């Protein structure tokens, strides 16, 4: 039986007494991962890998911590220093599922791990395997090969990986059994560069002499990207002395080289792929230089030469001749800028509309596309959710295609395989019934897959024929994965948001009852986008020919629970309306307290005697109502505040009676109308009172106009982040005739 378990949330727990995840291994001391260093060096040397790393399961949490690293700088690997076991990544999948994970290249990485591929858009082959002894899992081994590696592991490589993991596991087990379990430090142990041989002092001087005799500039970067050697001509071309450059990173030491990410991106591409990378850069004011980077395990050799044109073509890469030429680093860096910005903004996208807008804003300029259409699967059809660059007429014509139709967008959705067509002739060969409807010249059809489920398709269209390089295909595919996850979240949000608002709308009164002698107006405005539904409510209840009741309240929170409690409070007020206001609140409070919803509610209840021209009010922690007198004077009513509903079942509430003659206005509102960051609440209430005093009460629909003006006033004064409910009560002169 495998001695590793999955808890309810998918996290791993290690067996007692072992250095796995979840349990602290007993023992007098712990040691760092240095004992693994020699073993990993042998693994890297024997397998021919360009990068080797060991992750160890932490004892106190289900996280894999980078413990030993070789082949790339720690600075580059920092984002992956801690990998939660339950996330989707090569090493966490290998550890969680106890299997070898093989990623055959850029496109494979983009399909399976889009986030990783987006941040590391370089060519390499990767393997991740669990480090085990018997039934115990200790961590994971990660190996990178250069991009020229075959797409599948050979039987010998599989055997070597398994043997390396077994050896590393035995070392970890022995350390734990000896009472000195290996623990990863905050930063990994770095392996020394693997050099083919070491040179003596005399040979080193001979190497310098050799480099000085070569035409053009020559230099060397160590694995951290720092300049470790320059010949004289290289320093002259760069315009800086050798002592000033040694030990520095070129894009940091030379401002003109660091102004564009091309240099650092080229260095990273060379380190990850172990392929030749070339780029050109302008040394001000007008001298163009070409740089050719030749990497191996010990660092990067750099050749520098003058060139005559900013548009000179870089030499083919890689130098092995296998595969297509690499995308120029400048193009990749520009794409990455757009796409990393897209990734950041997608995390803030709330609804589907936000996702569509962000995708269109970032994707089209990043890839030079002219149009896009984002489609989702609904009820057996592919519905167009959003588009940019296409006409509405065309989108309406193509909307709602059955998922059984033979089209590239449907194929991408149903199979999860992207399709790229450089010309319409290519598309026509693959889909003979196709008809050119959008006057475009090339297309990319990308599946949107979230958590293994197809959620839609993304179509990018180019005005002219367009050749999609492997690197571009990989970046597009990984970007589609990010979009799919954002779209899936956005659809869930929209569904939840619509459900909550439908619930709230169903609980609020659709129309207010007509009460003779009373002119009323009500407004309800949900909070700004990004907030869920709230618990604000208002009500007007007709009690008799000359009596009525009004209520307004605010349940704590912005979710479905708040809306549901709001409905219960409103029902309770309805059930007890007609009693004295203090009694209505006391009974409602007992109900809310018995429900024990862990939410508090403010409420203001008013009994209106239209014949006697009075109003009797009671408050449960609600903002004070405003009373505008017939002569225009307006004031907040100083009511005893009372406890919020739901705190103390035995709380008492006080009633206050005030005159309410014809021509006066009683304004009930929730705190969303007056609360704003940095604003004193009393000042805001006084400001609202002045706005009510200035309102014009003439005209047939005076209360509606006043309600609109008060809402506009609140929105102009400060940004609002809470729901707004407003109820205006205006006794007219006809009220006394119904006494």
XYZ file of C-alpha atoms in Angstrom:
739
model
C 0.000 0.000 0.000
C 1.287 3.476 -0.899
C 1.970 5.403 2.252
C 0.756 8.766 1.080
C -2.756 10.093 1.447
C -4.978 12.734 -0.093
C -6.924 14.882 2.340
C -10.335 16.422 1.624
C -8.771 19.415 -0.142
C -6.374 17.408 -2.260
C -3.252 18.181 -0.233
C -0.657 15.537 0.482
C 0.255 14.305 3.927
C 3.465 12.384 4.477
C 3.795 9.201 6.536
C 4.839 9.719 10.124
C 8.576 9.830 10.656
C 9.431 10.736 7.080
C 10.386 14.047 5.506
C 7.337 14.427 3.333
C 4.599 17.021 3.326
C 2.356 17.732 6.243
C 4.307 16.129 9.123
C 7.381 17.354 10.976
C 9.965 14.596 11.062
C 11.234 13.958 14.585
C 14.937 14.245 15.151
C 17.475 16.312 17.019
C 18.593 18.370 14.002
C 17.896 18.989 10.366
C 20.430 19.708 7.646
C 20.352 21.539 4.352
C 20.205 19.842 0.966
C 23.985 19.818 0.376
C 24.129 15.977 0.486
C 22.040 15.974 -2.689
C 24.482 18.221 -4.528
C 26.958 15.580 -5.673
C 24.205 13.191 -6.681
C 22.472 15.826 -8.791
C 25.742 16.797 -10.486
C 26.159 13.182 -11.556
C 22.572 13.111 -12.815
C 23.116 16.259 -14.886
C 26.462 15.042 -16.239
C 25.185 11.611 -17.139
C 21.894 12.693 -18.724
C 23.201 15.651 -20.702
C 20.609 17.994 -19.240
C 20.907 21.763 -19.365
C 18.993 22.334 -16.100
C 18.599 20.080 -13.072
C 16.609 20.784 -9.923
C 15.395 18.964 -6.815
C 12.197 19.947 -5.012
C 11.510 18.694 -1.491
C 8.166 18.421 0.263
C 8.041 20.811 3.181
C 7.275 19.281 6.580
C 4.805 21.961 7.642
C 2.658 22.528 4.550
C 1.738 20.776 1.276
C 4.316 22.697 -0.763
C 7.299 21.658 -2.873
C 10.328 23.844 -2.125
C 13.207 24.249 -4.578
C 16.209 22.783 -2.735
C 19.001 22.268 -5.306
C 19.379 24.010 -8.677
C 21.866 23.935 -11.511
C 21.973 25.260 -15.057
C 19.994 28.489 -14.626
C 20.401 31.364 -12.169
C 18.403 31.456 -8.955
C 17.064 34.866 -9.979
C 15.305 33.361 -13.016
C 13.913 30.432 -11.025
C 12.557 32.497 -8.125
C 8.913 32.438 -9.293
C 8.950 28.638 -9.028
C 10.746 28.341 -5.703
C 7.530 27.199 -3.983
C 5.027 25.018 -5.799
C 1.825 23.993 -3.968
C 1.263 20.268 -4.412
C -2.342 20.680 -5.499
C -1.566 23.142 -8.309
C -1.083 22.113 -11.922
C 2.616 22.060 -12.825
C 5.012 19.373 -14.077
C 6.681 18.747 -10.720
C 3.493 18.894 -8.617
C 1.680 16.593 -11.046
C 4.607 14.160 -10.937
C 4.648 14.114 -7.129
C 0.896 14.034 -6.664
C 0.323 11.307 -9.255
C 3.592 9.382 -8.687
C 4.519 9.313 -12.355
C 6.961 10.681 -14.902
C 5.738 13.901 -16.523
C 7.318 14.547 -19.905
C 6.860 17.846 -21.740
C 8.062 17.508 -25.307
C 8.442 21.164 -26.208
C 6.957 24.614 -26.296
C 3.604 23.717 -27.807
C 3.147 20.762 -25.466
C 3.954 23.006 -22.495
C 1.508 25.628 -23.745
C -1.346 23.128 -24.024
C -0.831 21.500 -20.638
C 0.652 24.281 -18.499
C -0.340 27.618 -20.074
C 0.752 29.823 -17.191
C 4.236 28.330 -17.107
C 4.557 28.526 -20.886
C 3.531 32.156 -20.933
C 6.219 33.198 -18.477
C 8.901 30.906 -19.968
C 8.346 31.164 -23.739
C 11.574 29.367 -24.645
C 12.368 26.118 -26.407
C 13.327 23.191 -24.187
C 12.262 19.670 -23.247
C 11.342 18.914 -19.657
C 10.934 15.885 -17.412
C 9.612 15.787 -13.864
C 9.552 12.655 -11.717
C 8.746 11.843 -8.073
C 11.578 11.076 -5.654
C 10.483 8.011 -3.720
C 11.647 5.146 -1.534
C 9.120 2.367 -1.337
C 5.831 3.921 -0.373
C 7.312 7.255 0.769
C 7.444 10.377 -1.411
C 10.109 12.952 -0.626
C 9.881 15.433 -3.482
C 10.473 15.749 -7.197
C 13.300 15.848 -9.746
C 13.095 18.300 -12.661
C 15.375 18.051 -15.705
C 15.581 20.273 -18.811
C 17.198 19.317 -22.086
C 18.125 21.678 -24.937
C 15.479 22.320 -27.564
C 17.220 19.926 -29.963
C 16.297 16.948 -27.763
C 13.918 14.407 -29.361
C 10.272 14.867 -28.347
C 10.085 11.522 -26.539
C 12.369 10.044 -23.848
C 14.402 7.042 -24.842
C 14.170 3.822 -22.769
C 17.661 4.577 -21.482
C 16.622 8.047 -20.327
C 13.557 6.683 -18.572
C 15.791 4.207 -16.759
C 18.312 6.898 -15.832
C 15.595 9.220 -14.483
C 14.101 6.425 -12.392
C 17.545 5.491 -11.091
C 18.376 9.093 -10.220
C 15.128 9.499 -8.294
C 15.794 6.238 -6.429
C 19.326 7.363 -5.501
C 18.114 10.745 -4.299
C 15.340 9.047 -2.336
C 17.803 6.728 -0.591
C 19.929 9.720 0.443
C 16.885 11.482 1.888
C 15.670 8.370 3.650
C 19.046 7.643 5.209
C 19.329 11.241 6.440
C 15.876 11.006 8.038
C 16.635 7.605 9.617
C 19.858 9.028 11.078
C 17.888 11.814 12.719
C 19.135 14.504 10.328
C 16.333 14.982 7.800
C 17.170 17.209 4.852
C 15.304 20.479 4.812
C 15.300 23.041 1.975
C 16.578 26.500 2.816
C 14.965 29.762 1.741
C 17.263 29.736 -1.288
C 18.391 26.593 -3.101
C 21.893 25.169 -3.104
C 23.368 26.139 -6.463
C 25.327 23.591 -8.454
C 28.646 24.773 -9.904
C 28.697 25.115 -13.695
C 29.573 21.905 -15.524
C 32.756 22.678 -17.476
C 34.361 20.402 -20.000
C 37.772 21.035 -18.483
C 39.708 23.480 -16.289
C 42.601 25.635 -17.513
C 45.838 26.532 -15.781
C 47.248 30.099 -15.556
C 49.430 29.769 -18.639
C 46.605 28.341 -20.718
C 44.268 31.068 -19.487
C 46.647 33.752 -20.778
C 46.895 31.882 -24.057
C 43.095 31.904 -24.299
C 43.089 35.683 -23.777
C 45.737 36.094 -26.484
C 43.662 33.927 -28.796
C 40.553 36.042 -28.225
C 42.495 39.281 -28.787
C 43.663 38.019 -32.186
C 40.116 37.216 -33.348
C 38.398 39.791 -35.573
C 35.445 41.513 -33.904
C 34.451 41.612 -30.295
C 34.412 38.544 -28.069
C 33.117 38.128 -24.555
C 31.641 35.698 -22.067
C 28.705 35.716 -19.663
C 28.520 33.384 -16.686
C 25.318 31.469 -15.933
C 24.035 34.481 -13.936
C 24.392 36.732 -16.976
C 27.411 38.645 -15.643
C 30.314 39.568 -17.889
C 33.276 37.313 -17.048
C 35.509 38.156 -20.033
C 35.840 40.766 -22.798
C 38.486 41.295 -25.393
C 39.690 44.803 -26.189
C 37.686 45.192 -29.395
C 34.443 44.175 -27.606
C 35.002 46.888 -24.985
C 35.699 49.437 -27.735
C 32.491 48.481 -29.564
C 30.514 48.809 -26.326
C 32.179 52.113 -25.503
C 33.135 51.222 -21.908
C 36.376 50.057 -20.362
C 36.871 46.404 -19.471
C 37.255 46.990 -15.696
C 33.898 48.804 -15.601
C 32.119 45.897 -17.298
C 33.619 42.816 -15.652
C 31.208 41.306 -13.134
C 28.254 43.376 -14.365
C 25.184 42.344 -16.318
C 25.391 44.053 -19.709
C 21.779 45.294 -19.709
C 22.432 46.910 -16.316
C 25.883 48.345 -17.022
C 24.946 49.741 -20.443
C 21.810 51.922 -20.264
C 21.316 51.877 -24.029
C 21.285 48.079 -23.950
C 18.944 47.885 -20.959
C 16.393 50.294 -22.424
C 14.928 47.416 -24.453
C 14.272 43.940 -22.953
C 15.853 42.330 -26.012
C 19.255 41.724 -24.409
C 18.035 40.098 -21.201
C 15.370 38.145 -23.065
C 18.012 36.815 -25.472
C 20.204 35.732 -22.555
C 17.282 33.887 -20.946
C 16.352 32.264 -24.244
C 19.915 31.041 -24.701
C 20.151 29.692 -21.144
C 16.850 27.802 -21.335
C 17.078 26.479 -24.874
C 20.878 26.071 -25.159
C 20.446 27.385 -28.708
C 22.230 30.183 -30.515
C 20.348 33.467 -30.153
C 21.088 36.637 -32.127
C 19.872 40.198 -31.846
C 20.873 43.742 -32.798
C 20.868 46.897 -30.709
C 21.565 50.583 -31.239
C 24.491 52.133 -29.392
C 23.691 55.855 -29.403
C 23.769 57.905 -31.375
C 23.843 55.855 -34.561
C 25.990 52.737 -34.207
C 24.201 49.426 -34.679
C 25.776 46.325 -33.160
C 24.922 42.674 -33.686
C 25.202 40.176 -30.819
C 25.412 36.416 -31.229
C 25.039 34.272 -28.087
C 26.452 30.722 -27.999
C 25.453 28.946 -24.748
C 26.564 25.833 -22.908
C 26.440 24.613 -19.293
C 29.231 26.958 -18.170
C 27.773 30.175 -19.571
C 27.425 32.059 -22.855
C 30.028 33.110 -25.407
C 29.150 36.397 -27.088
C 30.302 37.676 -30.487
C 29.856 41.412 -31.121
C 30.183 43.061 -34.531
C 29.127 46.338 -36.138
C 26.203 46.198 -38.554
C 24.833 48.781 -40.954
C 21.058 48.454 -40.629
C 18.595 48.234 -37.806
C 16.671 45.796 -39.980
C 19.551 43.426 -40.641
C 18.513 39.811 -40.353
C 19.942 37.863 -37.467
C 21.849 34.670 -38.313
C 19.800 31.473 -38.301
C 19.227 29.888 -34.912
C 19.822 27.284 -33.625
C 23.260 26.594 -35.072
C 22.537 22.871 -35.205
C 20.256 23.509 -38.169
C 17.355 21.597 -36.612
C 13.994 23.321 -36.473
C 12.866 26.655 -37.891
C 14.681 29.927 -37.241
C 13.968 31.409 -33.838
C 11.622 34.353 -33.501
C 13.630 37.576 -33.089
C 13.964 38.346 -29.430
C 12.566 41.839 -29.840
C 9.305 40.469 -31.195
C 9.034 37.960 -28.384
C 9.766 40.577 -25.742
C 7.056 42.856 -27.129
C 4.593 39.983 -27.172
C 5.464 39.076 -23.618
C 4.875 42.633 -22.487
C 1.351 42.567 -23.873
C 0.619 39.065 -22.664
C 1.939 39.535 -19.150
C -0.220 42.633 -18.955
C -3.145 40.565 -20.197
C -2.479 37.926 -17.521
C -2.472 40.584 -14.818
C -5.635 42.289 -16.024
C -7.492 39.011 -16.458
C -7.083 38.362 -12.747
C -9.163 41.496 -12.146
C -11.784 40.795 -14.816
C -15.162 40.400 -13.139
C -17.636 39.390 -15.824
C -17.547 37.958 -19.333
C -17.700 41.448 -20.822
C -14.527 42.386 -18.935
C -12.729 39.305 -20.250
C -13.749 40.022 -23.841
C -12.611 43.642 -23.603
C -9.259 42.777 -22.010
C -8.550 40.018 -24.532
C -9.360 42.259 -27.481
C -7.302 45.159 -26.101
C -4.193 43.034 -25.563
C -4.250 40.167 -28.058
C -4.793 42.086 -31.291
C -1.781 44.430 -30.925
C 0.405 41.717 -29.412
C 0.090 39.411 -32.417
C -0.713 41.878 -35.163
C -4.153 40.341 -35.726
C -6.958 42.360 -37.279
C -10.004 40.711 -35.693
C -11.050 38.192 -33.088
C -14.168 36.358 -32.019
C -14.630 34.688 -28.648
C -17.189 31.873 -28.595
C -18.641 29.706 -25.844
C -20.523 26.428 -25.952
C -24.167 26.746 -24.886
C -26.995 24.245 -25.405
C -25.224 22.329 -28.139
C -24.250 25.453 -30.080
C -21.245 27.732 -30.376
C -22.421 31.190 -29.378
C -20.406 34.328 -30.104
C -19.797 35.955 -26.732
C -17.726 38.899 -27.955
C -15.797 40.128 -30.944
C -13.558 42.926 -32.191
C -12.719 43.882 -35.768
C -15.660 42.000 -37.280
C -18.998 43.463 -38.384
C -22.142 42.849 -36.372
C -23.864 41.449 -39.454
C -21.203 38.785 -39.947
C -21.219 37.798 -36.288
C -25.006 37.465 -36.285
C -24.746 35.245 -39.355
C -22.151 32.969 -37.764
C -23.674 32.891 -34.281
C -25.175 29.684 -32.833
C -23.386 27.183 -35.081
C -24.267 23.616 -33.984
C -21.478 21.709 -32.263
C -22.017 19.015 -34.895
C -20.983 21.331 -37.748
C -17.718 20.759 -39.586
C -15.898 24.015 -38.882
C -12.431 24.730 -37.461
C -13.889 26.631 -34.476
C -16.073 23.652 -33.529
C -13.183 21.248 -34.127
C -10.890 23.245 -31.828
C -13.542 23.231 -29.103
C -14.467 19.545 -29.312
C -10.931 18.158 -29.695
C -8.890 20.658 -27.702
C -6.405 20.893 -30.597
C -5.575 24.338 -32.002
C -5.568 24.906 -35.751
C -3.467 27.427 -37.676
C -4.043 28.364 -41.307
C -1.495 30.622 -42.991
C -3.746 31.144 -46.044
C -7.339 30.547 -47.083
C -6.080 27.833 -49.423
C -4.801 25.895 -46.376
C -8.137 26.324 -44.611
C -10.018 25.255 -47.761
C -7.946 22.077 -48.037
C -8.774 21.150 -44.450
C -12.452 22.189 -44.714
C -13.631 21.980 -48.345
C -17.102 23.481 -47.639
C -15.488 26.641 -46.194
C -16.485 29.961 -47.762
C -14.405 33.123 -47.284
C -16.759 35.496 -45.460
C -14.504 37.825 -43.485
C -12.017 38.921 -46.212
C -9.117 37.863 -43.977
C -5.907 36.135 -45.043
C -4.918 33.865 -42.106
C -6.527 32.400 -39.011
C -5.747 30.805 -35.664
C -8.487 28.706 -34.037
C -7.659 28.175 -30.368
C -9.538 25.915 -27.934
C -10.457 27.424 -24.578
C -9.951 24.636 -22.045
C -10.413 25.239 -18.299
C -9.829 22.483 -15.728
C -9.936 19.904 -18.504
C -13.335 21.126 -19.751
C -13.896 22.881 -23.081
C -15.557 26.244 -22.525
C -15.244 27.779 -25.981
C -13.032 28.803 -28.878
C -11.032 31.899 -29.773
C -10.571 32.896 -33.412
C -7.810 35.302 -34.411
C -7.839 36.619 -37.978
C -5.074 38.373 -39.936
C -5.575 40.651 -42.906
C -2.712 39.074 -44.873
C -1.339 35.509 -45.127
C 0.627 34.820 -41.962
C 3.127 32.064 -41.164
C 2.735 30.860 -37.571
C 6.124 29.892 -36.126
C 6.274 27.159 -33.449
C 7.081 29.807 -30.853
C 4.069 31.905 -31.849
C 1.794 28.863 -31.832
C 2.979 27.981 -28.350
C 2.413 31.488 -26.994
C -1.040 31.668 -28.593
C -1.986 28.287 -27.165
C -0.836 29.153 -23.660
C -2.609 32.503 -23.872
C -5.807 30.686 -24.815
C -5.431 28.604 -21.659
C -5.268 31.757 -19.533
C -8.267 33.230 -21.324
C -10.224 30.018 -20.789
C -9.640 30.079 -17.049
C -10.608 33.764 -16.827
C -13.679 33.171 -18.988
C -14.775 30.222 -16.872
C -14.496 32.316 -13.699
C -16.282 35.218 -15.359
C -19.191 33.061 -16.505
C -19.534 31.669 -13.004
C -19.485 35.192 -11.589
C -22.079 36.414 -14.082
C -24.341 33.468 -13.297
C -24.011 33.989 -9.554
C -24.407 37.734 -9.894
C -27.542 37.403 -12.023
C -29.011 34.814 -9.664
C -28.386 37.039 -6.665
C -29.850 40.101 -8.298
C -32.871 38.148 -9.485
C -33.341 36.984 -5.899
C -33.057 40.508 -4.596
C -35.340 41.911 -7.275
C -37.915 39.268 -6.391
C -37.774 40.236 -2.741
C -38.072 43.986 -3.311
C -41.480 45.498 -4.139
C -42.044 45.779 -7.893
C -44.423 48.693 -7.348
C -45.399 50.686 -4.299
C -49.073 50.651 -3.230
C -51.174 53.706 -3.991
C -52.095 55.487 -0.758
C -54.498 58.418 -0.966
C -52.930 61.667 0.159
C -49.401 60.363 -0.266
C -46.887 60.938 -3.065
C -43.934 58.529 -2.888
C -40.835 57.642 -4.913
C -38.248 54.913 -4.403
C -34.858 54.158 -5.916
C -32.586 51.159 -5.585
C -29.118 51.123 -7.160
C -26.719 48.168 -6.777
C -23.126 48.824 -5.843
C -20.406 49.473 -8.396
C -19.296 46.587 -10.612
C -17.273 43.984 -8.790
C -19.533 43.793 -5.744
C -22.124 41.090 -5.247
C -25.761 41.713 -4.411
C -26.495 43.497 -1.163
C -29.192 43.417 1.467
C -30.720 46.899 1.142
C -34.525 47.002 1.118
C -37.428 49.413 1.357
C -41.199 49.009 1.642
C -44.464 50.900 1.827
C -47.452 49.150 3.437
C -51.043 50.389 3.213
C -52.693 49.831 6.622
C -56.011 51.697 6.338
C -57.724 54.646 4.617
C -55.503 57.197 6.375
C -52.671 55.075 7.753
C -49.630 53.472 6.199
C -46.246 52.131 7.207
C -42.834 52.610 5.621
C -39.621 50.704 6.242
C -36.065 50.765 5.012
C -33.127 48.604 6.034
C -29.673 47.308 5.219
C -28.475 43.771 5.884
C -24.738 43.449 6.441
C -22.812 41.934 3.529
C -22.971 41.646 -0.250
C -24.002 38.104 -1.090
C -26.947 35.778 -1.513
C -27.149 35.224 2.255
C -27.607 38.962 2.774
C -30.352 39.078 0.140
C -32.115 36.068 1.662
C -32.039 37.609 5.156
C -33.303 40.855 3.687
C -36.365 38.989 2.432
C -36.970 37.481 5.860
C -36.650 40.863 7.607
C -39.018 42.482 5.122
C -41.532 39.664 5.653
C -41.288 40.052 9.433
C -41.891 43.802 9.177
C -44.900 43.152 6.953
C -46.303 40.624 9.422
C -46.156 43.034 12.367
C -46.905 46.305 10.535
C -49.618 48.310 12.234
C -48.252 47.779 15.721
C -46.283 50.505 17.465
C -42.936 51.085 15.691
C -40.888 50.057 18.743
C -42.903 46.828 18.942
C -42.441 46.117 15.221
C -38.658 46.374 15.563
C -38.588 44.331 18.783
C -40.527 41.460 17.194
C -38.428 41.587 14.017
C -35.259 41.604 16.111
C -36.320 38.456 17.976
C -36.933 36.690 14.666
C -33.576 37.742 13.224
C -31.755 36.713 16.413
C -33.469 33.302 16.394
C -32.351 32.778 12.785
C -28.743 33.326 13.960
C -27.552 34.354 10.486
C -24.230 35.862 11.666
C -25.350 39.025 9.874
C -26.607 42.247 11.440
C -29.359 44.459 10.030
C -30.143 48.128 10.392
C -33.778 49.107 10.003
C -35.996 52.175 10.238
C -39.763 51.733 10.620
C -42.302 54.569 10.278
C -46.013 54.594 11.113
C -47.798 57.288 9.062
C -51.010 58.893 10.300
C -52.056 60.941 7.307
C -55.226 62.205 8.946
C -53.398 63.372 12.051
C -50.407 64.633 10.018
C -47.897 62.763 12.194
C -45.214 60.135 11.763
C -44.019 57.803 14.500
C -40.527 56.383 13.930
C -38.217 53.796 15.500
C -34.651 53.000 14.483
C -32.431 49.951 14.829
C -29.015 51.456 14.163
C -30.106 53.056 10.900
C -28.958 56.430 9.489
C -31.251 59.277 10.593
C -34.069 60.162 8.197
C -34.334 63.657 6.764
C -37.411 65.812 7.276
C -38.061 68.722 4.967
C -40.680 71.070 6.410
C -43.231 72.766 4.167
C -41.227 76.010 4.351
C -38.147 74.238 2.936
C -36.179 73.872 6.164
C -34.554 70.423 6.222
C -32.998 68.567 9.124
C -31.879 65.070 10.135
C -34.221 63.641 12.770
C -32.286 62.791 15.974
C -33.861 59.411 16.752
C -32.647 57.082 19.519
C -30.368 54.783 17.481
C -31.279 51.401 18.978
C -29.282 48.193 18.554
C -28.884 46.584 15.153
C -31.254 43.679 14.593
C -29.742 40.290 15.363
C -27.455 41.232 18.263
C -29.604 40.921 21.399
C -32.996 39.208 21.342
C -34.168 41.261 24.350
C -33.206 44.662 22.962
C -35.719 47.476 23.411
C -36.452 50.191 20.860
C -37.890 53.671 21.348
C -40.561 55.393 19.261
C -40.457 59.086 18.355
C -43.422 61.036 16.981
C -42.917 64.061 14.723
C -45.334 66.314 12.807
C -45.708 65.440 9.143
C -47.999 68.080 7.626
C -48.928 68.273 3.938
C -46.095 69.691 1.879
C -43.358 68.103 3.985
C -41.001 65.375 2.740
C -39.649 62.461 4.780
C -36.542 60.893 3.217
C -35.502 57.396 4.258
C -32.203 56.088 2.862
C -29.446 53.526 3.410
C -25.855 54.429 4.183
C -24.771 53.879 0.570
C -26.274 57.279 -0.202
C -24.040 59.113 2.265
C -21.012 56.933 3.069
C -17.830 57.430 1.061
C -14.125 56.890 1.820
C -12.589 59.878 3.596
C -15.943 61.587 4.224
C -17.340 62.242 7.691
C -20.774 60.638 7.894
C -22.387 63.585 9.714
C -21.057 66.011 7.125
C -22.400 63.793 4.353
C -25.865 63.650 5.967
C -25.913 67.444 6.354
C -24.857 67.808 2.722
C -27.691 65.495 1.645
C -30.127 67.558 3.743
C -29.047 70.722 1.922
C -29.567 68.976 -1.411
C -33.092 67.984 -0.358
C -33.800 71.544 0.797
C -32.848 72.879 -2.648
C -35.129 70.412 -4.460
C -38.082 71.655 -6.472
C -41.356 70.084 -5.304
C -43.500 71.533 -8.068
C -44.718 69.540 -11.023
C -46.768 66.371 -11.481
C -43.878 63.974 -10.796
C -42.004 65.965 -8.221
C -40.932 63.067 -6.005
C -39.420 61.139 -8.905
C -37.427 64.193 -9.912
C -36.267 64.747 -6.323
C -35.232 61.092 -5.971
C -33.188 61.276 -9.166
C -31.526 64.509 -8.094
C -30.522 63.084 -4.689
C -28.994 60.000 -6.301
C -27.091 62.158 -8.788
C -25.872 64.328 -5.909
C -24.530 61.279 -4.058
C -22.743 59.952 -7.127
C -21.125 63.298 -7.890
C -19.881 63.873 -4.359
C -17.744 60.694 -4.095
C -17.358 57.221 -5.583
C -19.775 54.737 -3.997
C -19.008 51.108 -3.130
C -22.289 50.183 -1.433
C -25.874 49.703 -2.530
C -28.222 52.683 -2.395
C -31.866 52.538 -1.334
C -33.996 55.648 -1.089
C -37.671 56.126 -0.177
C -39.304 59.587 -0.297
C -42.659 60.212 1.431
C -44.589 63.408 0.620
C -48.037 63.982 2.239
C -50.299 66.061 0.028
C -53.094 68.462 0.949
C -55.750 65.888 0.036
C -54.764 63.650 2.922
C -56.988 65.411 5.458
C -60.111 64.745 3.416
C -59.760 61.033 4.127
C -59.658 61.374 7.856
